[in-house]
XYZ file of N, CA and C in Angstrom:
804
model
N -79.021 47.797 132.890
C -78.467 46.657 133.605
C -76.942 46.639 133.521
N -76.414 46.901 132.306
C -74.963 46.875 132.142
C -74.310 48.007 132.918
N -75.017 49.183 133.031
C -74.471 50.313 133.776
C -74.297 49.968 135.246
N -75.113 49.042 135.783
C -75.045 48.663 137.183
C -74.159 47.435 137.398
N -73.464 47.009 136.370
C -72.560 45.885 136.516
C -73.173 44.542 136.201
N -74.427 44.538 135.761
C -75.093 43.289 135.400
C -75.167 43.187 133.879
N -75.045 41.984 133.387
C -75.123 41.771 131.944
C -76.173 40.712 131.647
N -77.239 41.101 130.929
C -78.309 40.160 130.602
C -77.794 39.130 129.605
N -78.252 37.879 129.755
C -77.833 36.887 128.767
C -78.576 37.122 127.454
N -78.099 36.490 126.393
C -78.646 36.721 125.052
C -80.123 36.340 124.985
N -80.506 35.273 125.674
C -81.913 34.855 125.668
C -82.822 35.939 126.223
N -82.370 36.591 127.303
C -83.167 37.656 127.905
C -83.277 38.852 126.962
N -82.160 39.202 126.327
C -82.177 40.316 125.372
C -83.089 39.986 124.196
N -83.047 38.730 123.753
C -83.904 38.303 122.645
C -85.378 38.442 123.005
N -85.734 38.092 124.243
C -87.121 38.244 124.699
C -87.541 39.707 124.680
N -86.617 40.583 125.091
C -86.893 42.027 125.072
C -87.096 42.502 123.638
N -86.261 42.016 122.718
C -86.382 42.395 121.312
C -87.730 41.952 120.748
N -88.122 40.720 121.066
C -89.393 40.206 120.555
C -90.564 41.040 121.060
N -90.500 41.433 122.334
C -91.551 42.286 122.909
C -91.614 43.623 122.182
N -90.454 44.201 121.920
C -90.400 45.498 121.214
C -90.928 45.370 119.784
N -90.566 44.274 119.097
C -91.096 44.062 117.746
C -92.627 43.955 117.784
N -93.130 43.244 118.784
C -94.581 43.034 118.891
C -95.357 44.326 119.092
N -94.738 45.308 119.728
C -95.422 46.593 119.954
C -94.969 47.635 118.929
N -94.354 47.141 117.838
C -93.969 47.996 116.705
C -92.841 48.979 117.040
N -92.041 48.654 118.042
C -90.879 49.484 118.377
C -89.646 48.913 117.681
N -89.686 48.979 116.352
C -88.611 48.373 115.559
C -87.259 49.026 115.829
N -87.264 50.337 115.986
C -86.008 51.045 116.202
C -85.303 50.586 117.464
N -86.058 50.450 118.555
C -85.476 50.018 119.818
C -84.997 48.565 119.741
N -85.807 47.716 119.088
C -85.433 46.304 118.956
C -84.140 46.169 118.159
N -84.030 46.908 117.069
C -82.836 46.819 116.235
C -81.626 47.436 116.930
N -81.879 48.423 117.789
C -80.772 49.008 118.557
C -80.171 47.958 119.501
N -81.028 47.163 120.134
C -80.542 46.083 120.990
C -79.750 45.053 120.181
N -80.262 44.752 118.980
C -79.574 43.792 118.111
C -78.195 44.305 117.728
N -78.107 45.602 117.398
C -76.812 46.186 117.039
C -75.848 46.153 118.217
N -76.375 46.351 119.430
C -75.534 46.289 120.623
C -74.941 44.890 120.790
N -75.785 43.872 120.570
C -75.299 42.488 120.648
C -74.236 42.229 119.586
N -74.458 42.735 118.382
C -73.496 42.516 117.297
C -72.154 43.172 117.616
N -72.213 44.337 118.262
C -70.988 45.081 118.545
C -70.230 44.498 119.736
N -70.963 44.121 120.797
C -70.310 43.704 122.039
C -70.207 42.197 122.246
N -71.167 41.440 121.645
C -71.226 40.011 121.972
C -71.534 39.174 120.724
N -70.860 39.495 119.639
C -71.098 38.816 118.365
C -70.954 37.294 118.484
N -69.992 36.847 119.263
C -69.736 35.406 119.367
C -70.915 34.653 119.987
N -71.776 35.363 120.716
C -72.900 34.709 121.388
C -74.168 34.685 120.531
N -74.133 35.401 119.420
C -75.331 35.444 118.558
C -75.498 34.115 117.827
N -76.725 33.567 117.915
C -76.993 32.288 117.266
C -78.197 32.328 116.356
N -78.641 31.150 115.935
C -79.726 31.027 114.962
C -81.025 31.650 115.448
N -81.318 31.509 116.731
C -82.583 32.002 117.270
C -82.698 33.517 117.143
N -81.645 34.245 117.563
C -81.673 35.712 117.505
C -81.707 36.209 116.067
N -80.858 35.622 115.230
C -80.856 36.015 113.818
C -82.229 35.749 113.183
N -82.785 34.581 113.465
C -84.089 34.232 112.890
C -85.175 35.207 113.296
N -85.157 35.606 114.575
C -86.135 36.574 115.079
C -86.060 37.884 114.302
N -84.842 38.397 114.134
C -84.660 39.686 113.447
C -85.063 39.580 111.974
N -84.643 38.518 111.313
C -84.974 38.350 109.896
C -86.482 38.260 109.700
N -87.150 37.485 110.557
C -88.606 37.321 110.438
C -89.325 38.657 110.555
N -88.946 39.458 111.547
C -89.645 40.731 111.749
C -89.273 41.774 110.695
N -88.047 41.750 110.216
C -87.671 42.668 109.135
C -88.475 42.365 107.874
N -88.670 41.058 107.589
C -89.471 40.677 106.421
C -90.921 41.094 106.597
N -91.451 40.942 107.808
C -92.837 41.368 108.073
C -93.011 42.855 107.843
N -91.984 43.620 108.182
C -92.030 45.076 108.041
C -91.755 45.513 106.608
N -91.357 44.570 105.751
C -91.030 44.928 104.372
C -89.608 45.411 104.204
N -88.797 45.253 105.251
C -87.394 45.698 105.204
C -86.527 44.539 104.705
N -86.809 44.102 103.486
C -86.195 42.875 102.976
C -84.701 43.029 102.684
N -84.274 44.245 102.314
C -82.844 44.451 102.048
C -82.044 44.251 103.333
N -82.541 44.819 104.433
C -81.868 44.662 105.725
C -81.902 43.202 106.182
N -83.041 42.535 105.930
C -83.168 41.126 106.317
C -82.138 40.279 105.582
N -81.945 40.585 104.300
C -80.977 39.813 103.512
C -79.556 40.054 103.999
N -79.248 41.284 104.415
C -77.918 41.585 104.957
C -77.647 40.767 106.213
N -78.671 40.662 107.074
C -78.522 39.874 108.303
C -78.323 38.401 107.948
N -79.054 37.933 106.951
C -78.923 36.537 106.516
C -77.518 36.262 105.983
N -76.979 37.188 105.192
C -75.625 37.020 104.638
C -74.601 36.956 105.770
N -74.762 37.829 106.761
C -73.843 37.809 107.910
C -73.921 36.466 108.636
N -75.138 36.006 108.834
C -75.365 34.724 109.510
C -74.674 33.586 108.758
N -74.824 33.614 107.440
C -74.241 32.575 106.588
C -72.720 32.631 106.636
N -72.149 33.836 106.574
C -70.689 33.996 106.599
C -70.103 33.509 107.912
N -70.838 33.688 109.006
C -70.345 33.266 110.322
C -70.511 31.776 110.548
N -71.174 31.105 109.608
C -71.353 29.666 109.743
C -72.415 29.268 110.740
N -73.333 30.202 111.024
C -74.432 29.905 111.948
C -75.469 29.054 111.226
N -75.884 27.972 111.837
C -76.878 27.086 111.237
C -78.190 27.839 111.046
N -78.749 27.744 109.842
C -79.969 28.484 109.514
C -81.177 27.547 109.556
N -82.162 27.873 110.381
C -83.372 27.068 110.464
C -84.223 27.250 109.215
N -85.013 26.238 108.897
C -85.872 26.317 107.710
C -86.861 27.473 107.783
N -87.363 27.758 108.976
C -88.317 28.861 109.109
C -87.674 30.189 108.709
N -86.400 30.364 109.047
C -85.667 31.575 108.659
C -85.439 31.602 107.158
N -85.092 30.449 106.581
C -84.882 30.375 105.135
C -86.177 30.695 104.383
N -87.309 30.254 104.930
C -88.594 30.588 104.315
C -88.825 32.086 104.298
N -88.456 32.763 105.386
C -88.581 34.225 105.439
C -87.658 34.893 104.424
N -86.455 34.353 104.284
C -85.485 34.913 103.331
C -85.996 34.757 101.896
N -86.514 33.577 101.574
C -87.056 33.337 100.226
C -88.189 34.323 99.932
N -89.084 34.464 100.881
C -90.204 35.400 100.695
C -89.694 36.837 100.536
N -88.736 37.224 101.361
C -88.192 38.576 101.284
C -87.543 38.863 99.934
N -86.809 37.897 99.401
C -86.180 38.082 98.086
C -87.229 38.223 96.987
N -88.284 37.426 97.074
C -89.357 37.523 96.073
C -90.052 38.879 96.146
N -90.192 39.425 97.345
C -90.810 40.744 97.481
C -89.951 41.836 96.840
N -88.674 41.565 96.701
C -87.776 42.503 96.010
C -87.621 42.119 94.541
N -88.429 41.149 94.104
C -88.424 40.644 92.721
C -87.077 40.027 92.333
N -86.374 39.509 93.302
C -85.101 38.816 93.033
C -85.405 37.322 92.970
N -86.142 36.956 91.932
C -86.687 35.603 91.808
C -85.581 34.558 91.690
N -84.580 34.841 90.882
C -83.499 33.867 90.676
C -82.773 33.587 91.987
N -82.509 34.648 92.771
C -81.832 34.462 94.053
C -82.706 33.672 95.022
N -84.008 33.958 94.997
C -84.936 33.247 95.884
C -84.920 31.749 95.580
N -84.956 31.415 94.287
C -84.895 30.005 93.904
C -83.534 29.400 94.251
N -82.496 30.222 94.176
C -81.166 29.731 94.533
C -81.108 29.310 95.997
N -81.682 30.150 96.875
C -81.737 29.810 98.303
C -82.587 28.563 98.503
N -83.750 28.533 97.842
C -84.676 27.401 97.986
C -84.026 26.085 97.544
N -83.382 26.110 96.395
C -82.789 24.879 95.858
C -81.588 24.401 96.669
N -81.021 25.300 97.468
C -79.889 24.910 98.303
C -80.300 24.285 99.627
N -81.600 24.228 99.888
C -82.095 23.658 101.146
C -82.227 22.149 100.979
N -81.560 21.417 101.835
C -81.519 19.962 101.703
C -82.882 19.317 101.914
N -83.601 19.764 102.940
C -84.906 19.168 103.257
C -85.913 20.268 103.548
N -86.444 20.911 102.504
C -87.415 21.997 102.730
C -88.673 21.481 103.415
N -89.191 22.264 104.359
C -90.410 21.875 105.045
C -91.526 22.866 104.721
N -92.624 22.777 105.464
C -93.797 23.603 105.172
C -93.478 25.093 105.219
N -92.635 25.517 106.168
C -92.324 26.945 106.302
C -91.586 27.474 105.078
N -90.717 26.656 104.491
C -89.974 27.069 103.294
C -90.916 27.159 102.096
N -91.735 26.115 101.908
C -92.679 26.117 100.797
C -93.683 27.267 100.931
N -94.076 27.555 102.161
C -95.020 28.653 102.374
C -94.414 29.977 101.914
N -93.146 30.221 102.272
C -92.485 31.454 101.854
C -92.404 31.568 100.343
N -92.102 30.451 99.672
C -91.985 30.451 98.208
C -93.352 30.648 97.548
N -94.355 29.911 98.000
C -95.698 30.021 97.408
C -96.288 31.409 97.643
N -96.181 31.896 98.866
C -96.740 33.222 99.186
C -96.073 34.315 98.358
N -94.748 34.224 98.220
C -94.028 35.223 97.434
C -94.405 35.190 95.961
N -94.528 33.987 95.396
C -94.918 33.861 93.988
C -96.330 34.392 93.750
N -97.218 34.140 94.692
C -98.588 34.641 94.548
C -98.625 36.160 94.629
N -97.766 36.740 95.484
C -97.688 38.206 95.566
C -97.221 38.800 94.239
N -96.420 38.028 93.505
C -95.937 38.469 92.193
C -96.909 38.103 91.073
N -98.073 37.593 91.469
C -99.117 37.185 90.518
C -98.647 36.047 89.599
N -97.883 35.138 90.165
C -97.410 33.967 89.411
C -98.091 32.720 89.989
N -99.432 32.719 89.853
C -100.241 31.657 90.461
C -99.931 30.282 89.881
N -99.689 30.212 88.569
C -99.373 28.934 87.941
C -98.085 28.346 88.486
N -97.085 29.207 88.661
C -95.792 28.781 89.197
C -95.949 28.318 90.650
N -96.757 29.058 91.409
C -96.999 28.696 92.811
C -97.689 27.336 92.901
N -98.595 27.065 91.964
C -99.294 25.772 91.960
C -98.342 24.638 91.629
N -97.353 24.898 90.777
C -96.352 23.877 90.478
C -95.517 23.555 91.722
N -95.215 24.584 92.508
C -94.504 24.373 93.776
C -95.372 23.556 94.728
N -96.670 23.856 94.728
C -97.647 23.105 95.529
C -97.614 21.616 95.170
N -97.549 21.307 93.878
C -97.482 19.907 93.438
C -96.165 19.257 93.909
N -95.085 20.034 93.829
C -93.777 19.506 94.223
C -93.747 19.183 95.713
N -94.311 20.071 96.531
C -94.268 19.829 97.972
C -95.064 18.585 98.349
N -96.174 18.362 97.653
C -96.972 17.155 97.905
C -96.177 15.919 97.476
N -95.494 16.030 96.339
C -94.677 14.921 95.856
C -93.562 14.551 96.820
N -93.103 15.540 97.601
C -92.048 15.290 98.587
C -92.616 14.877 99.945
N -93.939 14.710 99.996
C -94.558 14.269 101.246
C -94.808 15.373 102.240
N -94.795 16.632 101.786
C -95.047 17.772 102.668
C -96.475 18.259 102.419
N -97.387 17.932 103.318
C -98.805 18.200 103.118
C -99.168 19.639 103.495
N -99.778 20.396 102.568
C -100.166 21.779 102.869
C -101.265 21.828 103.932
N -101.297 22.911 104.686
C -102.371 23.148 105.643
C -103.446 23.999 104.977
N -104.580 24.154 105.651
C -105.686 24.905 105.051
C -105.297 26.327 104.613
N -104.526 27.087 105.414
C -104.139 28.436 104.958
C -103.420 28.439 103.613
N -102.642 27.371 103.323
C -101.957 27.308 102.030
C -102.964 27.140 100.900
N -103.984 26.310 101.118
C -105.030 26.126 100.105
C -105.760 27.449 99.857
N -106.062 28.160 100.934
C -106.767 29.439 100.796
C -105.916 30.433 100.006
N -104.607 30.478 100.298
C -103.702 31.367 99.555
C -103.737 31.053 98.064
N -103.687 29.766 97.725
C -103.686 29.359 96.317
C -105.008 29.697 95.637
N -106.123 29.471 96.321
C -107.426 29.815 95.738
C -107.518 31.319 95.494
N -107.053 32.104 96.473
C -107.065 33.559 96.295
C -106.150 33.982 95.158
N -105.028 33.262 94.997
C -104.103 33.588 93.916
C -104.718 33.371 92.545
N -105.532 32.339 92.408
C -106.161 32.039 91.119
C -107.461 32.820 90.906
N -108.215 33.020 91.977
C -109.557 33.610 91.832
C -109.677 35.022 92.387
N -108.664 35.461 93.147
C -108.780 36.752 93.801
C -109.547 36.605 95.105
N -109.399 37.540 95.981
C -110.081 37.460 97.274
C -111.582 37.662 97.139
N -111.994 38.243 96.026
C -113.410 38.497 95.824
C -114.019 37.602 94.741
N -113.223 36.684 94.215
C -113.737 35.763 93.206
C -113.709 36.379 91.816
N -113.693 35.515 90.821
C -113.697 35.979 89.430
C -114.739 35.211 88.647
N -115.317 35.856 87.681
C -116.334 35.220 86.857
C -115.669 34.398 85.749
N -116.203 33.216 85.497
C -115.710 32.386 84.412
C -116.660 32.451 83.238
N -116.150 32.183 82.048
C -117.001 32.256 80.854
C -117.954 31.071 80.774
N -117.568 29.937 81.356
C -118.414 28.754 81.331
C -119.288 28.727 82.585
N -120.616 28.735 82.444
C -121.496 28.783 83.623
C -121.345 27.580 84.552
N -120.800 26.460 84.043
C -120.656 25.282 84.887
C -119.502 25.402 85.880
N -118.529 26.251 85.559
C -117.344 26.326 86.405
C -117.028 27.759 86.847
N -117.982 28.671 86.767
C -117.656 30.017 87.215
C -117.711 30.104 88.742
N -117.291 31.232 89.263
C -117.142 31.398 90.712
C -118.461 31.187 91.458
N -119.517 31.785 90.983
C -120.805 31.676 91.677
C -121.289 30.235 91.736
N -121.130 29.498 90.635
C -121.606 28.113 90.590
C -120.857 27.238 91.587
N -119.520 27.345 91.604
C -118.710 26.475 92.457
C -118.756 26.901 93.922
N -118.467 28.172 94.175
C -118.274 28.590 95.554
C -119.551 29.050 96.248
N -120.270 29.974 95.637
C -121.515 30.420 96.262
C -122.533 29.285 96.232
N -122.621 28.586 95.090
C -123.520 27.445 94.996
C -123.109 26.331 95.940
N -121.795 26.174 96.139
C -121.295 25.152 97.052
C -121.708 25.411 98.484
N -121.752 26.681 98.878
C -122.189 27.022 100.229
C -123.649 26.634 100.438
N -124.458 26.836 99.402
C -125.881 26.460 99.490
C -125.998 24.944 99.618
N -125.225 24.226 98.794
C -125.262 22.768 98.825
C -124.840 22.222 100.181
N -123.911 22.929 100.856
C -123.413 22.484 102.159
C -124.345 22.894 103.295
N -125.495 23.475 102.951
C -126.437 23.885 103.978
C -126.129 25.236 104.579
N -125.266 26.014 103.902
C -124.895 27.348 104.394
C -125.589 28.423 103.560
N -126.884 28.223 103.321
C -127.621 29.152 102.452
C -127.668 30.563 103.035
N -127.668 30.667 104.358
C -127.710 31.994 104.986
C -126.459 32.790 104.642
N -125.284 32.127 104.767
C -124.030 32.810 104.435
C -123.970 33.173 102.952
N -124.437 32.236 102.097
C -124.437 32.494 100.651
C -125.355 33.665 100.317
N -126.523 33.719 100.946
C -127.468 34.810 100.697
C -126.876 36.145 101.120
N -126.199 36.152 102.269
C -125.571 37.395 102.738
C -124.526 37.875 101.737
N -123.753 36.932 101.183
C -122.722 37.300 100.211
C -123.369 37.927 98.978
N -124.421 37.269 98.459
C -125.111 37.786 97.269
C -125.712 39.160 97.548
N -126.281 39.334 98.742
C -126.869 40.636 99.094
C -125.802 41.721 99.109
N -124.616 41.389 99.637
C -123.526 42.382 99.661
C -123.095 42.742 98.249
N -123.088 41.730 97.360
C -122.733 41.988 95.952
C -123.737 42.957 95.328
N -125.022 42.696 95.545
C -126.073 43.526 94.953
C -126.048 44.939 95.519
N -125.800 45.049 96.821
C -125.830 46.363 97.471
C -124.626 47.216 97.121
N -123.497 46.580 96.854
C -122.279 47.343 96.600
C -122.024 47.585 95.113
N -122.813 47.014 94.282
C -122.632 47.231 92.848
C -121.336 46.623 92.363
N -120.426 47.474 91.882
C -119.179 46.995 91.305
C -118.178 46.546 92.376
N -118.363 46.996 93.639
C -117.427 46.651 94.693
C -117.826 45.310 95.312
N -117.261 44.239 94.807
C -117.620 42.897 95.265
C -116.913 42.593 96.585
N -117.631 42.113 97.593
C -117.008 41.815 98.887
C -116.116 40.575 98.816
N -115.293 40.404 99.831
C -114.436 39.219 99.891
C -115.282 37.979 100.161
N -114.868 36.887 99.524
C -115.557 35.615 99.756
C -114.806 34.845 100.830
N -115.544 34.179 101.720
C -114.942 33.449 102.830
C -114.543 32.033 102.380
N -113.351 31.924 101.780
C -112.862 30.614 101.330
C -112.684 29.665 102.517
N -112.295 30.216 103.653
C -112.078 29.395 104.832
C -113.363 28.662 105.228
N -114.474 29.382 105.263
C -115.754 28.775 105.634
C -116.191 27.766 104.572
N -115.929 28.087 103.316
C -116.286 27.172 102.229
C -115.542 25.845 102.368
N -114.223 25.903 102.585
C -113.435 24.673 102.708
C -113.840 23.874 103.939
N -114.106 24.567 105.045
C -114.553 23.867 106.252
C -115.864 23.122 106.007
N -116.730 23.702 105.187
C -118.034 23.087 104.932
C -117.911 21.750 104.206
N -116.820 21.572 103.461
C -116.623 20.333 102.709
C -115.416 19.545 103.212
N -115.071 19.734 104.485
C -113.945 19.009 105.067
C -114.412 17.660 105.615
N -114.980 16.836 104.730
C -115.496 15.530 105.147
C -115.533 14.598 103.933
N -116.068 13.397 104.140
C -116.141 12.396 103.071
C -116.932 12.896 101.871
N -117.989 13.659 102.143
C -118.815 14.179 101.052
C -118.020 15.122 100.158
N -117.080 15.837 100.785
C -116.318 16.828 100.041
C -115.520 16.252 98.893
N -114.951 15.039 99.078
C -114.112 14.469 98.029
C -114.903 14.247 96.755
N -116.160 13.836 96.866
C -116.993 13.617 95.679
C -117.320 14.942 94.992
N -117.615 15.954 95.802
C -117.922 17.269 95.236
C -116.705 17.841 94.515
N -115.528 17.760 95.157
C -114.319 18.318 94.558
C -113.880 17.529 93.327
N -114.094 16.229 93.319
C -113.779 15.425 92.136
C -114.648 15.859 90.956
N -115.922 16.064 91.225
C -116.857 16.479 90.176
C -116.492 17.860 89.639
N -116.209 18.777 90.556
C -115.817 20.135 90.153
C -114.495 20.102 89.397
N -113.544 19.282 89.887
C -112.240 19.176 89.237
C -112.352 18.708 87.802
N -113.239 17.738 87.567
C -113.450 17.218 86.218
C -113.957 18.324 85.290
N -114.903 19.117 85.788
C -115.463 20.209 84.978
C -114.416 21.292 84.712
N -113.588 21.557 85.721
C -112.539 22.570 85.546
C -111.517 22.131 84.501
N -111.160 20.854 84.511
C -110.203 20.352 83.530
C -110.749 20.453 82.113
N -112.043 20.215 81.980
C -112.668 20.263 80.654
C -112.547 21.642 80.016
N -112.464 22.683 80.839
C -112.335 24.044 80.284
C -110.913 24.587 80.452
N -109.956 23.681 80.767
C -108.551 24.072 80.793
C -108.039 24.651 82.097
N -108.841 24.636 83.171
C -108.400 25.199 84.452
C -107.782 24.090 85.314
N -106.640 23.573 84.838
C -106.015 22.406 85.468
C -105.469 22.737 86.851
N -104.843 23.900 87.002
C -104.265 24.265 88.301
C -105.340 24.301 89.384
N -106.427 24.982 89.101
C -107.514 25.090 90.074
C -108.111 23.719 90.380
N -108.224 22.877 89.356
C -108.743 21.514 89.539
C -107.843 20.720 90.484
N -106.526 20.821 90.292
C -105.582 20.092 91.144
C -105.693 20.525 92.611
N -105.823 21.824 92.824
C -105.901 22.348 94.191
C -107.141 21.819 94.906
N -108.301 21.917 94.258
C -109.552 21.496 94.886
C -109.615 19.979 95.065
N -109.161 19.233 94.059
C -109.185 17.769 94.176
C -108.264 17.300 95.300
N -107.094 17.890 95.409
C -106.163 17.494 96.461
C -106.747 17.791 97.835
N -107.407 18.926 97.957
C -108.014 19.262 99.249
C -109.084 18.239 99.607
N -109.903 17.855 98.638
C -110.939 16.858 98.884
C -110.343 15.532 99.325
N -109.262 15.108 98.678
C -108.603 13.847 99.039
C -108.039 13.910 100.459
N -107.439 15.042 100.779
C -106.848 15.204 102.107
C -107.919 15.128 103.194
N -109.032 15.825 102.987
C -110.078 15.847 103.996
C -110.775 14.492 104.127
N -110.940 13.791 103.001
C -111.574 12.469 103.046
C -110.703 11.499 103.825
N -109.389 11.578 103.603
C -108.457 10.706 104.328
C -108.499 11.001 105.818
N -108.555 12.277 106.158
C -108.622 12.660 107.577
C -109.912 12.168 108.216
N -111.019 12.269 107.456
C -112.317 11.831 107.959
C -112.319 10.323 108.211
N -111.687 9.565 107.290
C -111.635 8.112 107.466
C -110.793 7.733 108.681
N -109.671 8.454 108.891
C -108.834 8.166 110.056
C -109.594 8.424 111.349
N -110.376 9.515 111.350
C -111.122 9.878 112.544
C -112.183 8.830 112.877
N -112.787 8.246 111.833
C -113.869 7.285 112.049
C -113.395 5.839 112.120
N -112.083 5.631 111.985
C -111.549 4.265 111.980
C -111.696 3.640 113.358
N -112.043 2.353 113.391
C -112.189 1.644 114.659
C -110.837 1.524 115.336
N -110.791 1.634 116.672
C -109.502 1.524 117.352
C -108.912 0.139 117.184
N -107.574 0.062 117.079
C -106.890 -1.204 116.897
C -106.727 -1.880 118.255
N -107.102 -3.132 118.358
C -106.962 -3.875 119.608
C -105.806 -4.840 119.503
N -105.198 -5.137 120.624
C -104.042 -6.045 120.625
C -104.482 -7.473 120.336
N -103.628 -8.184 119.618
C -103.886 -9.592 119.341
C -103.534 -10.405 120.591
N -104.498 -11.141 121.091
C -104.287 -11.894 122.345
C -103.268 -13.002 122.207
N -102.927 -13.368 120.934
C -101.963 -14.453 120.699
C -100.523 -13.988 120.818
N -100.342 -12.628 120.826
C -98.977 -12.126 120.877
C -98.393 -12.307 122.288
């Protein structure tokens, strides 16, 4: 386009870059970004920088992502929370924990995307207890986790395939596989057990998503409260907090859904 005397605006180039990233043409996408940096640096804004940082972090190119972030910061470009979440996660993947916390603590109003980057990164480093403390902090600040965050935390504590506990009342099979049976999902639970038996030592992944969906109602809060109490008795406080909070969240949502519509007062 430029050879013919036409110059694409930055938004159009950004769309081209996103398309190239989506089809795994990282080299071509980054070449376009370098062209913008060389010829039209003054036009580069938060959107383009955020796009590049996000995809570099996805590719595991965290050193390059951090360089782009530093440039963005030096130029005084406003950084969106979603980009900061990617930066925090990228730093944790490089085990630069102190720097990651430094970026996090400098954010005036962290939102779900920032907390997600911090929790996901800590779990990747096998720091499940620390991630759960962040989970408590985000709730305290009024930032409610979504279901994927709960699943990440459960996997961080129990593994994707579940772990056996020494106490039969609170081990993985009793809570999760037994919970599926209690929720009327005996077919799914049976399939899981059959896969365990057939594979021997290679335990299949457990579907935490289906388990949580099965108890996403008023009944769930009672089940999670009961399980939470048993978990606390054997010292598994983090896991108890995660499950109890999920039960409370789903019960509140269920009550809102079933609440009678508010009618206007005729006296007003």
